[in-house]
mmCIF file of C-alpha atoms in Angstrom:
data_model
loop_
_atom_site.group_PDB
_atom_site.id
_atom_site.type_symbol
_atom_site.label_atom_id
_atom_site.label_comp_id
_atom_site.label_asym_id
_atom_site.label_seq_id
_atom_site.Cartn_x
_atom_site.Cartn_y
_atom_site.Cartn_z
ATOM 1 C CA UNK L 1 31.502 -44.838 98.262
ATOM 2 C CA UNK L 2 29.733 -42.306 100.651
ATOM 3 C CA UNK L 3 28.104 -45.433 102.314
ATOM 4 C CA UNK L 4 31.030 -46.540 102.720
ATOM 5 C CA UNK L 5 32.230 -44.354 104.499
ATOM 6 C CA UNK L 6 29.300 -44.144 107.141
ATOM 7 C CA UNK L 7 29.711 -47.666 107.448
ATOM 8 C CA UNK L 8 32.986 -47.088 107.995
ATOM 9 C CA UNK L 9 33.069 -44.590 111.058
ATOM 10 C CA UNK L 10 30.406 -46.567 112.719
ATOM 11 C CA UNK L 11 33.018 -50.214 113.189
ATOM 12 C CA UNK L 12 35.840 -47.268 113.532
ATOM 13 C CA UNK L 13 33.717 -45.552 116.913
ATOM 14 C CA UNK L 14 32.213 -49.780 117.817
ATOM 15 C CA UNK L 15 36.301 -50.656 117.267
ATOM 16 C CA UNK L 16 37.166 -47.200 120.268
ATOM 17 C CA UNK L 17 33.929 -48.390 122.229
ATOM 18 C CA UNK L 18 35.479 -51.718 122.520
ATOM 19 C CA UNK L 19 38.647 -50.901 123.547
ATOM 20 C CA UNK L 20 37.144 -48.994 126.395
ATOM 21 C CA UNK L 21 35.183 -52.209 127.977
ATOM 22 C CA UNK L 22 38.649 -53.648 127.596
ATOM 23 C CA UNK L 23 38.613 -56.584 124.889
ATOM 24 C CA UNK L 24 41.585 -55.999 122.624
ATOM 25 C CA UNK L 25 42.086 -53.559 119.812
ATOM 26 C CA UNK L 26 45.390 -52.084 119.058
ATOM 27 C CA UNK L 27 45.919 -48.723 117.858
ATOM 28 C CA UNK L 28 47.701 -48.705 115.450
ATOM 29 C CA UNK L 29 44.988 -50.933 114.052
ATOM 30 C CA UNK L 30 42.977 -47.504 114.379
ATOM 31 C CA UNK L 31 44.983 -45.038 112.552
ATOM 32 C CA UNK L 32 44.571 -47.308 110.063
ATOM 33 C CA UNK L 33 40.753 -46.649 110.464
ATOM 34 C CA UNK L 34 40.661 -43.876 110.306
ATOM 35 C CA UNK L 35 43.655 -42.863 107.748
ATOM 36 C CA UNK L 36 40.553 -45.685 104.992
ATOM 37 C CA UNK L 37 37.985 -43.381 106.796
ATOM 38 C CA UNK L 38 40.535 -39.745 106.128
ATOM 39 C CA UNK L 39 40.844 -41.026 102.736
ATOM 40 C CA UNK L 40 37.325 -41.439 102.536
ATOM 41 C CA UNK L 41 36.317 -38.334 103.689
ATOM 42 C CA UNK L 42 38.395 -36.132 101.730
ATOM 43 C CA UNK L 43 37.610 -37.861 98.386
ATOM 44 C CA UNK L 44 33.399 -37.315 100.172
ATOM 45 C CA UNK L 45 34.448 -33.144 100.876
ATOM 46 C CA UNK L 46 35.837 -33.006 97.576
ATOM 47 C CA UNK L 47 32.545 -34.458 95.152
ATOM 48 C CA UNK L 48 30.386 -32.289 96.559
ATOM 49 C CA UNK L 49 32.403 -29.138 96.402
ATOM 50 C CA UNK L 50 32.233 -29.955 92.474
ATOM 51 C CA UNK L 51 28.233 -30.557 93.251
ATOM 52 C CA UNK L 52 27.845 -27.940 94.607
ATOM 53 C CA UNK L 53 30.147 -25.371 92.702
ATOM 54 C CA UNK L 54 29.125 -26.933 89.774
ATOM 55 C CA UNK L 55 25.543 -26.093 90.768
ATOM 56 C CA UNK L 56 26.687 -21.774 90.811
ATOM 57 C CA UNK L 57 27.966 -21.883 88.030
ATOM 58 C CA UNK L 58 25.532 -23.078 86.502
ATOM 59 C CA UNK L 59 22.595 -19.986 87.650
ATOM 60 C CA UNK L 60 21.565 -18.763 84.613
ATOM 61 C CA UNK L 61 22.359 -15.214 86.086
ATOM 62 C CA UNK L 62 26.368 -16.401 86.835
ATOM 63 C CA UNK L 63 27.187 -17.170 82.393
ATOM 64 C CA UNK L 64 25.108 -13.720 81.421
ATOM 65 C CA UNK L 65 26.271 -10.907 84.174
ATOM 66 C CA UNK L 66 29.739 -12.525 85.301
ATOM 67 C CA UNK L 67 31.068 -14.964 82.423
ATOM 68 C CA UNK L 68 35.338 -15.021 83.645
ATOM 69 C CA UNK L 69 33.268 -15.737 87.050
ATOM 70 C CA UNK L 70 31.031 -18.474 84.977
ATOM 71 C CA UNK L 71 34.699 -19.574 83.873
ATOM 72 C CA UNK L 72 36.635 -19.912 87.029
ATOM 73 C CA UNK L 73 32.982 -21.538 89.193
ATOM 74 C CA UNK L 74 33.394 -24.280 85.928
ATOM 75 C CA UNK L 75 37.453 -23.901 86.358
ATOM 76 C CA UNK L 76 36.447 -24.705 90.071
ATOM 77 C CA UNK L 77 33.975 -27.016 90.058
ATOM 78 C CA UNK L 78 36.775 -29.336 87.553
ATOM 79 C CA UNK L 79 39.590 -29.070 90.370
ATOM 80 C CA UNK L 80 38.204 -30.208 92.632
ATOM 81 C CA UNK L 81 36.595 -32.794 90.417
ATOM 82 C CA UNK L 82 39.969 -34.268 90.053
ATOM 83 C CA UNK L 83 41.091 -33.656 92.860
ATOM 84 C CA UNK L 84 38.708 -36.596 94.720
ATOM 85 C CA UNK L 85 39.855 -39.097 92.082
ATOM 86 C CA UNK L 86 43.099 -38.661 93.502
ATOM 87 C CA UNK L 87 41.596 -39.294 96.941
ATOM 88 C CA UNK L 88 39.691 -42.156 95.611
ATOM 89 C CA UNK L 89 42.735 -43.784 94.506
ATOM 90 C CA UNK L 90 44.374 -42.745 97.704
ATOM 91 C CA UNK L 91 41.905 -44.744 99.501
ATOM 92 C CA UNK L 92 41.931 -47.644 96.257
ATOM 93 C CA UNK L 93 45.402 -47.594 97.699
ATOM 94 C CA UNK L 94 46.312 -47.535 101.639
ATOM 95 C CA UNK L 95 42.989 -50.573 101.131
ATOM 96 C CA UNK L 96 44.400 -52.433 98.638
ATOM 97 C CA UNK L 97 48.172 -52.697 100.748
ATOM 98 C CA UNK L 98 46.078 -52.586 103.926
ATOM 99 C CA UNK L 99 42.366 -53.318 103.897
ATOM 100 C CA UNK L 100 42.424 -57.404 103.955
ATOM 101 C CA UNK L 101 45.225 -57.467 107.154
ATOM 102 C CA UNK L 102 42.668 -55.192 108.510
ATOM 103 C CA UNK L 103 39.085 -57.114 108.042
ATOM 104 C CA UNK L 104 41.382 -60.227 109.348
ATOM 105 C CA UNK L 105 42.453 -58.316 112.688
ATOM 106 C CA UNK L 106 38.449 -57.118 112.874
ATOM 107 C CA UNK L 107 37.238 -60.318 112.310
ATOM 108 C CA UNK L 108 39.070 -61.776 115.186
ATOM 109 C CA UNK L 109 37.881 -59.106 117.546
ATOM 110 C CA UNK L 110 34.445 -60.506 116.609
ATOM 111 C CA UNK L 111 34.878 -63.227 117.345
ATOM 112 C CA UNK L 112 36.635 -63.244 120.630
ATOM 113 C CA UNK L 113 33.465 -61.288 121.087
ATOM 114 C CA UNK L 114 30.903 -63.865 119.743
ATOM 115 C CA UNK L 115 32.712 -66.524 121.497
ATOM 116 C CA UNK L 116 32.857 -64.808 125.151
ATOM 117 C CA UNK L 117 29.305 -65.825 125.900
ATOM 118 C CA UNK L 118 29.095 -69.200 124.251
ATOM 119 C CA UNK L 119 32.229 -70.037 126.722
ATOM 120 C CA UNK L 120 30.131 -68.724 130.048
ATOM 121 C CA UNK L 121 26.788 -69.671 128.858
ATOM 122 C CA UNK L 122 28.972 -72.981 129.066
ATOM 123 C CA UNK L 123 30.478 -72.221 132.131
ATOM 124 C CA UNK L 124 27.270 -71.694 134.178
ATOM 125 C CA UNK L 125 25.513 -74.633 132.357
ATOM 126 C CA UNK L 126 28.913 -76.253 134.078
ATOM 127 C CA UNK L 127 28.755 -74.616 137.389
ATOM 128 C CA UNK L 128 24.281 -75.787 137.788
ATOM 129 C CA UNK L 129 25.311 -78.829 136.899
ATOM 130 C CA UNK L 130 28.419 -79.234 139.413
ATOM 131 C CA UNK L 131 24.740 -78.169 142.432
ATOM 132 C CA UNK L 132 22.651 -79.716 141.015
ATOM 133 C CA UNK L 133 25.287 -82.903 141.394
ATOM 134 C CA UNK L 134 25.631 -81.796 144.783
ATOM 135 C CA UNK L 135 21.795 -81.159 145.717
ATOM 136 C CA UNK L 136 21.282 -84.916 144.780
ATOM 137 C CA UNK L 137 24.168 -86.595 147.138
ATOM 138 C CA UNK L 138 23.752 -84.247 149.777
ATOM 139 C CA UNK L 139 20.115 -85.994 149.410
ATOM 140 C CA UNK L 140 20.820 -89.406 149.450
ATOM 141 C CA UNK L 141 23.409 -89.506 152.440
ATOM 142 C CA UNK L 142 21.252 -90.821 155.598
ATOM 143 C CA UNK L 143 21.070 -87.526 157.502
ATOM 144 C CA UNK L 144 21.219 -85.164 154.561
ATOM 145 C CA UNK L 145 20.065 -81.731 155.175
ATOM 146 C CA UNK L 146 17.372 -80.357 152.862
ATOM 147 C CA UNK L 147 16.744 -76.108 153.144
ATOM 148 C CA UNK L 148 15.614 -75.259 156.905
ATOM 149 C CA UNK L 149 17.569 -77.968 158.694
ATOM 150 C CA UNK L 150 14.320 -80.930 158.500
ATOM 151 C CA UNK L 151 16.506 -83.823 157.687
ATOM 152 C CA UNK L 152 15.575 -86.259 154.922
ATOM 153 C CA UNK L 153 12.445 -88.124 156.820
ATOM 154 C CA UNK L 154 11.724 -85.140 158.602
ATOM 155 C CA UNK L 155 12.376 -84.291 161.582
ATOM 156 C CA UNK L 156 14.743 -81.404 162.769
ATOM 157 C CA UNK L 157 18.374 -81.763 162.526
ATOM 158 C CA UNK L 158 20.341 -80.940 165.728
ATOM 159 C CA UNK L 159 21.944 -76.958 164.707
ATOM 160 C CA UNK L 160 26.110 -77.537 164.814
#
């Protein structure tokens, strides 16, 4: 789930930048995505806290020199672990409620990005074809000029 959290963060930043360059990225989508990230972030924070506190409790000197502190550290580690599970369940609940809609919206944004270059490429090809047709048409006209003012027959044409 930590990898998912990091990937989600990168995707959210990408969506924010996409909105800045004019793509249709609704603020509601970003808020929902941030809610996913917050739940995963809290889950991760409590997992790390649990691990670190348990690691401190595992130090040999703590249990021998301060049994009460040892017991409190273990209780804190256990409480942090329990809270991490609550946060993970919160993420799962949010995902079940909104994940499909969020995924569909992101897919639509990606499709619009992919369609834009294809449409531009199609338009460029059409413009090149129209230009070529004009050039061919101009060359077939009697007295048509090519670049430099020369007629199709090679002589100079008067400027108009």
